């Protein structure tokens, strides 16, 4: 378990990793990676019961995680490396030909920590529901976690999975939505009009929690409430309210950094705003 101050330090380093990875690769998705960094840091370093030393893709005897919003790999890979799943130095191979660290997570080369290939938005929640049902059938008491994007939540399969999970009382599943209100073409309310996601998830039969995704007190409280709701007949959705590009002033709050990469000058500016706490790769 990490203190809140330690979580903040880890999150700062992860944001530095994100910037450096996409700049070196000249491609990637920094905006949503940075908005989801804080609560994902809390998940991997304080909440989830998973040990990289004995991790297996089938997830038996451990909690499992699925990245449904598959483009958020800069954040995902940095967290996995910093948590000990593979060498931190490997972050420098992000999106390079032949690398295990592809633009979207892939199981083809067996990267430790990656349970499922992702990229086609909307699919991850369905897979997570199936894994949770498998754990229930195996009498495995552990939890399945899944991260969705809010732009991704315009996909119909998200809501098919939502209906199915509620109907079958999949109460060992905790899903999260990175609610940063931005997607590749603009504000989610201008593009698809998601509206009141809290009311929607409640109407679909899910236990629904809303929390500030950049406040570690609120984040840890939300996870505690979600874990307390397990086994009570409902899947759980945590809506983390976040800011795209959080942590760097010129990237914050705009869809323009969904899939754009800072130039060298912007990179220096960004890194000057993010404390190097664990050592760069």
mmCIF file of C-alpha atoms in Angstrom:
data_model
loop_
_atom_site.group_PDB
_atom_site.id
_atom_site.type_symbol
_atom_site.label_atom_id
_atom_site.label_comp_id
_atom_site.label_asym_id
_atom_site.label_seq_id
_atom_site.Cartn_x
_atom_site.Cartn_y
_atom_site.Cartn_z
ATOM 1 C CA UNK A 1 0.000 0.000 0.000
ATOM 2 C CA UNK A 2 1.223 3.474 -0.910
ATOM 3 C CA UNK A 3 0.513 6.711 0.929
ATOM 4 C CA UNK A 4 -1.395 9.438 -0.887
ATOM 5 C CA UNK A 5 1.821 11.432 -1.214
ATOM 6 C CA UNK A 6 3.562 8.437 -2.754
ATOM 7 C CA UNK A 7 0.647 7.936 -5.161
ATOM 8 C CA UNK A 8 1.004 11.562 -6.268
ATOM 9 C CA UNK A 9 4.718 11.020 -6.900
ATOM 10 C CA UNK A 10 4.082 7.859 -8.918
ATOM 11 C CA UNK A 11 1.389 9.633 -10.957
ATOM 12 C CA UNK A 12 3.749 12.516 -11.733
ATOM 13 C CA UNK A 13 6.373 10.076 -13.021
ATOM 14 C CA UNK A 14 3.783 8.227 -15.090
ATOM 15 C CA UNK A 15 2.752 11.495 -16.760
ATOM 16 C CA UNK A 16 6.407 12.169 -17.548
ATOM 17 C CA UNK A 17 6.640 8.689 -19.050
ATOM 18 C CA UNK A 18 3.540 9.339 -21.158
ATOM 19 C CA UNK A 19 4.948 12.558 -22.610
ATOM 20 C CA UNK A 20 8.370 11.073 -23.323
ATOM 21 C CA UNK A 21 6.932 7.879 -24.854
ATOM 22 C CA UNK A 22 4.661 9.609 -27.362
ATOM 23 C CA UNK A 23 7.255 12.240 -28.266
ATOM 24 C CA UNK A 24 9.920 9.600 -28.913
ATOM 25 C CA UNK A 25 7.478 7.487 -30.925
ATOM 26 C CA UNK A 26 6.034 10.566 -32.686
ATOM 27 C CA UNK A 27 2.575 9.032 -32.180
ATOM 28 C CA UNK A 28 0.192 7.988 -29.459
ATOM 29 C CA UNK A 29 -2.652 9.224 -27.290
ATOM 30 C CA UNK A 30 -1.468 11.410 -24.408
ATOM 31 C CA UNK A 31 -4.693 13.273 -23.485
ATOM 32 C CA UNK A 32 -6.804 10.427 -22.113
ATOM 33 C CA UNK A 33 -3.717 8.695 -20.761
ATOM 34 C CA UNK A 34 -3.038 11.730 -18.581
ATOM 35 C CA UNK A 35 -6.654 12.149 -17.471
ATOM 36 C CA UNK A 36 -6.842 8.547 -16.261
ATOM 37 C CA UNK A 37 -3.399 8.434 -14.617
ATOM 38 C CA UNK A 38 -4.400 9.253 -11.051
ATOM 39 C CA UNK A 39 -7.152 6.706 -10.483
ATOM 40 C CA UNK A 40 -5.295 4.036 -12.433
ATOM 41 C CA UNK A 41 -2.249 4.641 -10.236
ATOM 42 C CA UNK A 42 -4.436 4.131 -7.178
ATOM 43 C CA UNK A 43 -5.906 0.968 -8.697
ATOM 44 C CA UNK A 44 -2.575 -0.708 -9.407
ATOM 45 C CA UNK A 45 -0.611 0.476 -6.386
ATOM 46 C CA UNK A 46 -3.266 0.428 -3.650
ATOM 47 C CA UNK A 47 -6.448 -1.362 -4.663
ATOM 48 C CA UNK A 48 -6.076 -4.307 -6.996
ATOM 49 C CA UNK A 49 -4.968 -7.698 -5.672
ATOM 50 C CA UNK A 50 -2.505 -8.683 -8.359
ATOM 51 C CA UNK A 51 1.139 -9.715 -8.095
ATOM 52 C CA UNK A 52 3.384 -9.275 -11.156
ATOM 53 C CA UNK A 53 5.688 -12.027 -9.872
ATOM 54 C CA UNK A 54 2.995 -14.667 -10.288
ATOM 55 C CA UNK A 55 0.705 -12.964 -12.833
ATOM 56 C CA UNK A 56 -0.900 -15.196 -15.461
ATOM 57 C CA UNK A 57 -3.215 -14.240 -18.265
ATOM 58 C CA UNK A 58 -6.018 -16.496 -17.014
ATOM 59 C CA UNK A 59 -6.155 -14.425 -13.842
ATOM 60 C CA UNK A 60 -6.805 -17.333 -11.510
ATOM 61 C CA UNK A 61 -6.399 -16.452 -7.864
ATOM 62 C CA UNK A 62 -5.907 -12.741 -8.560
ATOM 63 C CA UNK A 63 -7.879 -9.667 -9.547
ATOM 64 C CA UNK A 64 -8.001 -8.977 -13.285
ATOM 65 C CA UNK A 65 -7.917 -5.769 -15.308
ATOM 66 C CA UNK A 66 -9.152 -5.039 -18.834
ATOM 67 C CA UNK A 67 -8.311 -1.875 -20.769
ATOM 68 C CA UNK A 68 -11.379 -1.387 -22.936
ATOM 69 C CA UNK A 69 -10.247 2.078 -24.080
ATOM 70 C CA UNK A 70 -7.299 0.460 -25.824
ATOM 71 C CA UNK A 71 -5.611 3.638 -27.072
ATOM 72 C CA UNK A 72 -4.610 4.602 -23.505
ATOM 73 C CA UNK A 73 -1.485 2.456 -23.689
ATOM 74 C CA UNK A 74 1.037 5.192 -22.756
ATOM 75 C CA UNK A 75 -0.553 5.303 -19.296
ATOM 76 C CA UNK A 76 -1.136 1.552 -19.163
ATOM 77 C CA UNK A 77 2.400 0.530 -20.124
ATOM 78 C CA UNK A 78 3.982 3.053 -17.768
ATOM 79 C CA UNK A 79 1.893 1.777 -14.845
ATOM 80 C CA UNK A 80 2.694 -1.850 -15.661
ATOM 81 C CA UNK A 81 6.409 -1.121 -15.897
ATOM 82 C CA UNK A 82 6.472 0.983 -12.737
ATOM 83 C CA UNK A 83 4.540 -1.765 -10.923
ATOM 84 C CA UNK A 84 7.138 -4.367 -11.908
ATOM 85 C CA UNK A 85 5.525 -6.295 -14.767
ATOM 86 C CA UNK A 86 8.393 -5.662 -17.207
ATOM 87 C CA UNK A 87 11.579 -3.552 -17.276
ATOM 88 C CA UNK A 88 11.086 0.222 -17.159
ATOM 89 C CA UNK A 89 13.714 0.587 -19.887
ATOM 90 C CA UNK A 90 11.337 -1.141 -22.294
ATOM 91 C CA UNK A 91 9.094 1.954 -22.285
ATOM 92 C CA UNK A 92 11.552 3.427 -24.782
ATOM 93 C CA UNK A 93 10.381 0.880 -27.378
ATOM 94 C CA UNK A 94 6.792 2.196 -27.408
ATOM 95 C CA UNK A 95 5.182 1.888 -30.863
ATOM 96 C CA UNK A 96 8.453 0.838 -32.495
ATOM 97 C CA UNK A 97 8.513 -1.936 -35.073
ATOM 98 C CA UNK A 98 8.711 -5.344 -33.419
ATOM 99 C CA UNK A 99 8.144 -3.963 -29.907
ATOM 100 C CA UNK A 100 5.912 -5.668 -27.362
ATOM 101 C CA UNK A 101 4.557 -2.200 -26.580
ATOM 102 C CA UNK A 102 2.270 -1.693 -29.552
ATOM 103 C CA UNK A 103 -0.023 1.313 -29.953
ATOM 104 C CA UNK A 104 -2.896 -0.803 -28.642
ATOM 105 C CA UNK A 105 -2.315 -3.637 -26.180
ATOM 106 C CA UNK A 106 -1.669 -6.989 -27.801
ATOM 107 C CA UNK A 107 -1.338 -10.482 -26.384
ATOM 108 C CA UNK A 108 0.582 -11.753 -29.411
ATOM 109 C CA UNK A 109 4.008 -11.332 -27.797
ATOM 110 C CA UNK A 110 2.864 -12.110 -24.266
ATOM 111 C CA UNK A 111 3.519 -8.764 -22.605
ATOM 112 C CA UNK A 112 3.140 -9.388 -18.836
ATOM 113 C CA UNK A 113 0.101 -7.689 -17.347
ATOM 114 C CA UNK A 114 -1.877 -7.509 -20.578
ATOM 115 C CA UNK A 115 -4.884 -9.796 -20.384
ATOM 116 C CA UNK A 116 -6.629 -9.003 -23.655
ATOM 117 C CA UNK A 117 -5.925 -7.355 -26.997
ATOM 118 C CA UNK A 118 -7.811 -4.066 -27.239
ATOM 119 C CA UNK A 119 -8.347 -1.327 -29.766
ATOM 120 C CA UNK A 120 -11.812 -1.711 -31.241
ATOM 121 C CA UNK A 121 -13.725 0.447 -28.789
ATOM 122 C CA UNK A 122 -16.663 -0.962 -26.870
ATOM 123 C CA UNK A 123 -15.504 -4.557 -26.608
ATOM 124 C CA UNK A 124 -13.541 -4.623 -23.365
ATOM 125 C CA UNK A 125 -16.512 -4.382 -21.023
ATOM 126 C CA UNK A 126 -18.105 -7.457 -22.623
ATOM 127 C CA UNK A 127 -14.902 -9.440 -22.115
ATOM 128 C CA UNK A 128 -14.666 -8.250 -18.523
ATOM 129 C CA UNK A 129 -18.235 -9.392 -17.868
ATOM 130 C CA UNK A 130 -17.378 -12.840 -19.243
ATOM 131 C CA UNK A 131 -14.268 -13.049 -17.062
ATOM 132 C CA UNK A 132 -16.265 -12.073 -13.990
ATOM 133 C CA UNK A 133 -18.793 -14.807 -14.739
ATOM 134 C CA UNK A 134 -15.923 -17.290 -15.133
ATOM 135 C CA UNK A 135 -14.536 -16.307 -11.745
ATOM 136 C CA UNK A 136 -17.965 -16.803 -10.214
ATOM 137 C CA UNK A 137 -18.242 -20.253 -11.800
ATOM 138 C CA UNK A 138 -14.779 -21.130 -10.470
ATOM 139 C CA UNK A 139 -15.700 -19.828 -7.013
ATOM 140 C CA UNK A 140 -12.768 -17.416 -7.278
ATOM 141 C CA UNK A 141 -13.497 -14.534 -4.854
ATOM 142 C CA UNK A 142 -11.398 -11.991 -6.746
ATOM 143 C CA UNK A 143 -12.615 -8.977 -8.701
ATOM 144 C CA UNK A 144 -12.533 -8.016 -12.377
ATOM 145 C CA UNK A 145 -11.823 -4.363 -13.195
ATOM 146 C CA UNK A 146 -12.344 -2.615 -16.533
ATOM 147 C CA UNK A 147 -11.583 0.893 -17.787
ATOM 148 C CA UNK A 148 -13.846 2.479 -20.395
ATOM 149 C CA UNK A 149 -13.678 5.898 -22.004
ATOM 150 C CA UNK A 150 -16.576 8.309 -22.173
ATOM 151 C CA UNK A 151 -16.252 8.706 -25.939
ATOM 152 C CA UNK A 152 -16.160 4.928 -26.075
ATOM 153 C CA UNK A 153 -19.461 4.899 -24.207
ATOM 154 C CA UNK A 154 -21.181 5.988 -27.419
ATOM 155 C CA UNK A 155 -20.606 2.414 -28.631
ATOM 156 C CA UNK A 156 -23.678 0.180 -28.468
ATOM 157 C CA UNK A 157 -21.756 -2.817 -27.161
ATOM 158 C CA UNK A 158 -21.059 -0.946 -23.917
ATOM 159 C CA UNK A 159 -24.768 -0.836 -23.206
ATOM 160 C CA UNK A 160 -25.367 -4.434 -24.323
ATOM 161 C CA UNK A 161 -22.745 -5.485 -21.781
ATOM 162 C CA UNK A 162 -24.368 -3.225 -19.202
ATOM 163 C CA UNK A 163 -27.753 -4.884 -19.682
ATOM 164 C CA UNK A 164 -26.294 -8.389 -19.575
ATOM 165 C CA UNK A 165 -24.196 -7.770 -16.464
ATOM 166 C CA UNK A 166 -27.099 -6.312 -14.523
ATOM 167 C CA UNK A 167 -29.484 -9.068 -15.606
ATOM 168 C CA UNK A 168 -27.054 -11.777 -14.509
ATOM 169 C CA UNK A 169 -26.112 -9.949 -11.283
ATOM 170 C CA UNK A 170 -22.402 -9.864 -12.115
ATOM 171 C CA UNK A 171 -21.463 -8.380 -8.763
ATOM 172 C CA UNK A 172 -17.736 -9.177 -8.862
ATOM 173 C CA UNK A 173 -17.166 -6.594 -11.596
ATOM 174 C CA UNK A 174 -16.012 -3.008 -11.009
ATOM 175 C CA UNK A 175 -15.917 -0.899 -14.157
ATOM 176 C CA UNK A 176 -14.616 2.645 -14.452
ATOM 177 C CA UNK A 177 -15.285 5.412 -16.944
ATOM 178 C CA UNK A 178 -12.733 8.161 -17.540
ATOM 179 C CA UNK A 179 -15.267 11.017 -17.775
ATOM 180 C CA UNK A 180 -13.110 13.787 -19.247
ATOM 181 C CA UNK A 181 -15.854 15.036 -21.611
ATOM 182 C CA UNK A 182 -13.511 14.911 -24.624
ATOM 183 C CA UNK A 183 -13.110 12.615 -27.617
ATOM 184 C CA UNK A 184 -11.181 12.779 -30.857
ATOM 185 C CA UNK A 185 -13.640 15.123 -32.610
ATOM 186 C CA UNK A 186 -14.514 17.420 -29.705
ATOM 187 C CA UNK A 187 -16.612 17.556 -26.560
ATOM 188 C CA UNK A 188 -18.607 14.380 -25.965
ATOM 189 C CA UNK A 189 -21.778 16.407 -25.477
ATOM 190 C CA UNK A 190 -21.362 17.988 -28.913
ATOM 191 C CA UNK A 191 -20.434 14.761 -30.710
ATOM 192 C CA UNK A 192 -22.685 12.103 -29.203
ATOM 193 C CA UNK A 193 -24.515 13.710 -26.319
ATOM 194 C CA UNK A 194 -23.884 11.231 -23.512
ATOM 195 C CA UNK A 195 -25.909 13.319 -21.082
ATOM 196 C CA UNK A 196 -26.326 12.190 -17.488
ATOM 197 C CA UNK A 197 -24.147 9.072 -17.343
ATOM 198 C CA UNK A 198 -24.828 8.590 -13.650
ATOM 199 C CA UNK A 199 -28.576 8.373 -14.271
ATOM 200 C CA UNK A 200 -28.021 6.083 -17.271
ATOM 201 C CA UNK A 201 -25.882 3.560 -15.404
ATOM 202 C CA UNK A 202 -28.297 3.546 -12.486
ATOM 203 C CA UNK A 203 -31.188 2.989 -14.902
ATOM 204 C CA UNK A 204 -29.301 0.038 -16.378
ATOM 205 C CA UNK A 205 -29.182 -1.551 -12.932
ATOM 206 C CA UNK A 206 -25.618 -0.800 -11.880
ATOM 207 C CA UNK A 207 -24.393 0.456 -8.532
ATOM 208 C CA UNK A 208 -23.019 3.826 -9.631
ATOM 209 C CA UNK A 209 -20.402 5.971 -7.902
ATOM 210 C CA UNK A 210 -19.209 9.419 -9.024
ATOM 211 C CA UNK A 211 -15.831 10.740 -7.880
ATOM 212 C CA UNK A 212 -13.173 13.337 -8.636
ATOM 213 C CA UNK A 213 -10.602 11.399 -10.639
ATOM 214 C CA UNK A 214 -7.727 13.683 -9.636
ATOM 215 C CA UNK A 215 -8.259 13.746 -5.857
ATOM 216 C CA UNK A 216 -6.674 10.724 -4.194
ATOM 217 C CA UNK A 217 -8.938 10.951 -1.146
ATOM 218 C CA UNK A 218 -11.977 10.815 -3.421
ATOM 219 C CA UNK A 219 -10.439 8.105 -5.602
ATOM 220 C CA UNK A 220 -9.608 5.793 -2.719
ATOM 221 C CA UNK A 221 -13.017 6.402 -1.153
ATOM 222 C CA UNK A 222 -14.715 5.503 -4.444
ATOM 223 C CA UNK A 223 -12.764 2.247 -4.702
ATOM 224 C CA UNK A 224 -13.581 1.419 -1.073
ATOM 225 C CA UNK A 225 -17.295 1.933 -1.751
ATOM 226 C CA UNK A 226 -17.066 -0.146 -4.928
ATOM 227 C CA UNK A 227 -15.370 -3.037 -3.131
ATOM 228 C CA UNK A 228 -17.939 -2.857 -0.335
ATOM 229 C CA UNK A 229 -20.702 -3.268 -2.940
ATOM 230 C CA UNK A 230 -19.335 -6.573 -4.266
ATOM 231 C CA UNK A 231 -21.545 -9.581 -3.729
ATOM 232 C CA UNK A 232 -24.728 -7.538 -3.396
ATOM 233 C CA UNK A 233 -26.294 -8.397 -6.730
ATOM 234 C CA UNK A 234 -25.164 -5.480 -8.889
ATOM 235 C CA UNK A 235 -22.113 -4.703 -11.032
ATOM 236 C CA UNK A 236 -20.410 -1.420 -10.128
ATOM 237 C CA UNK A 237 -19.557 1.565 -12.325
ATOM 238 C CA UNK A 238 -17.303 4.342 -11.030
ATOM 239 C CA UNK A 239 -17.573 7.544 -13.052
ATOM 240 C CA UNK A 240 -14.283 9.356 -12.478
ATOM 241 C CA UNK A 241 -14.654 13.027 -13.406
ATOM 242 C CA UNK A 242 -11.343 14.058 -14.964
ATOM 243 C CA UNK A 243 -9.661 16.559 -17.251
ATOM 244 C CA UNK A 244 -8.071 15.490 -20.521
ATOM 245 C CA UNK A 245 -4.356 16.258 -20.530
ATOM 246 C CA UNK A 246 -4.378 16.844 -16.776
ATOM 247 C CA UNK A 247 -1.032 17.912 -15.335
ATOM 248 C CA UNK A 248 0.188 20.083 -18.216
ATOM 249 C CA UNK A 249 -1.413 23.497 -18.604
ATOM 250 C CA UNK A 250 -1.450 23.764 -22.398
ATOM 251 C CA UNK A 251 -2.804 20.215 -22.816
ATOM 252 C CA UNK A 252 -5.513 20.369 -20.177
ATOM 253 C CA UNK A 253 -9.201 20.306 -21.016
ATOM 254 C CA UNK A 254 -9.057 20.100 -24.799
ATOM 255 C CA UNK A 255 -9.713 17.281 -27.258
ATOM 256 C CA UNK A 256 -6.790 18.515 -29.384
ATOM 257 C CA UNK A 257 -4.427 16.283 -27.406
ATOM 258 C CA UNK A 258 -6.526 13.141 -27.742
ATOM 259 C CA UNK A 259 -4.133 11.732 -30.323
ATOM 260 C CA UNK A 260 -1.662 14.548 -30.986
ATOM 261 C CA UNK A 261 1.964 14.580 -29.888
ATOM 262 C CA UNK A 262 3.898 17.553 -28.446
ATOM 263 C CA UNK A 263 6.837 18.866 -30.439
ATOM 264 C CA UNK A 264 10.275 19.125 -28.820
ATOM 265 C CA UNK A 265 9.664 22.592 -27.375
ATOM 266 C CA UNK A 266 6.259 21.597 -26.042
ATOM 267 C CA UNK A 267 7.790 18.438 -24.600
ATOM 268 C CA UNK A 268 10.315 20.469 -22.599
ATOM 269 C CA UNK A 269 7.523 22.732 -21.388
ATOM 270 C CA UNK A 270 5.388 19.748 -20.357
ATOM 271 C CA UNK A 271 8.215 17.985 -18.539
ATOM 272 C CA UNK A 272 9.065 21.188 -16.666
ATOM 273 C CA UNK A 273 5.575 20.988 -15.116
ATOM 274 C CA UNK A 274 5.902 17.351 -14.059
ATOM 275 C CA UNK A 275 8.250 16.339 -11.244
ATOM 276 C CA UNK A 276 10.647 13.487 -11.948
ATOM 277 C CA UNK A 277 10.085 11.354 -8.864
ATOM 278 C CA UNK A 278 11.177 7.804 -9.744
ATOM 279 C CA UNK A 279 13.731 8.384 -12.492
ATOM 280 C CA UNK A 280 13.024 8.595 -16.217
ATOM 281 C CA UNK A 281 13.394 5.533 -18.411
#
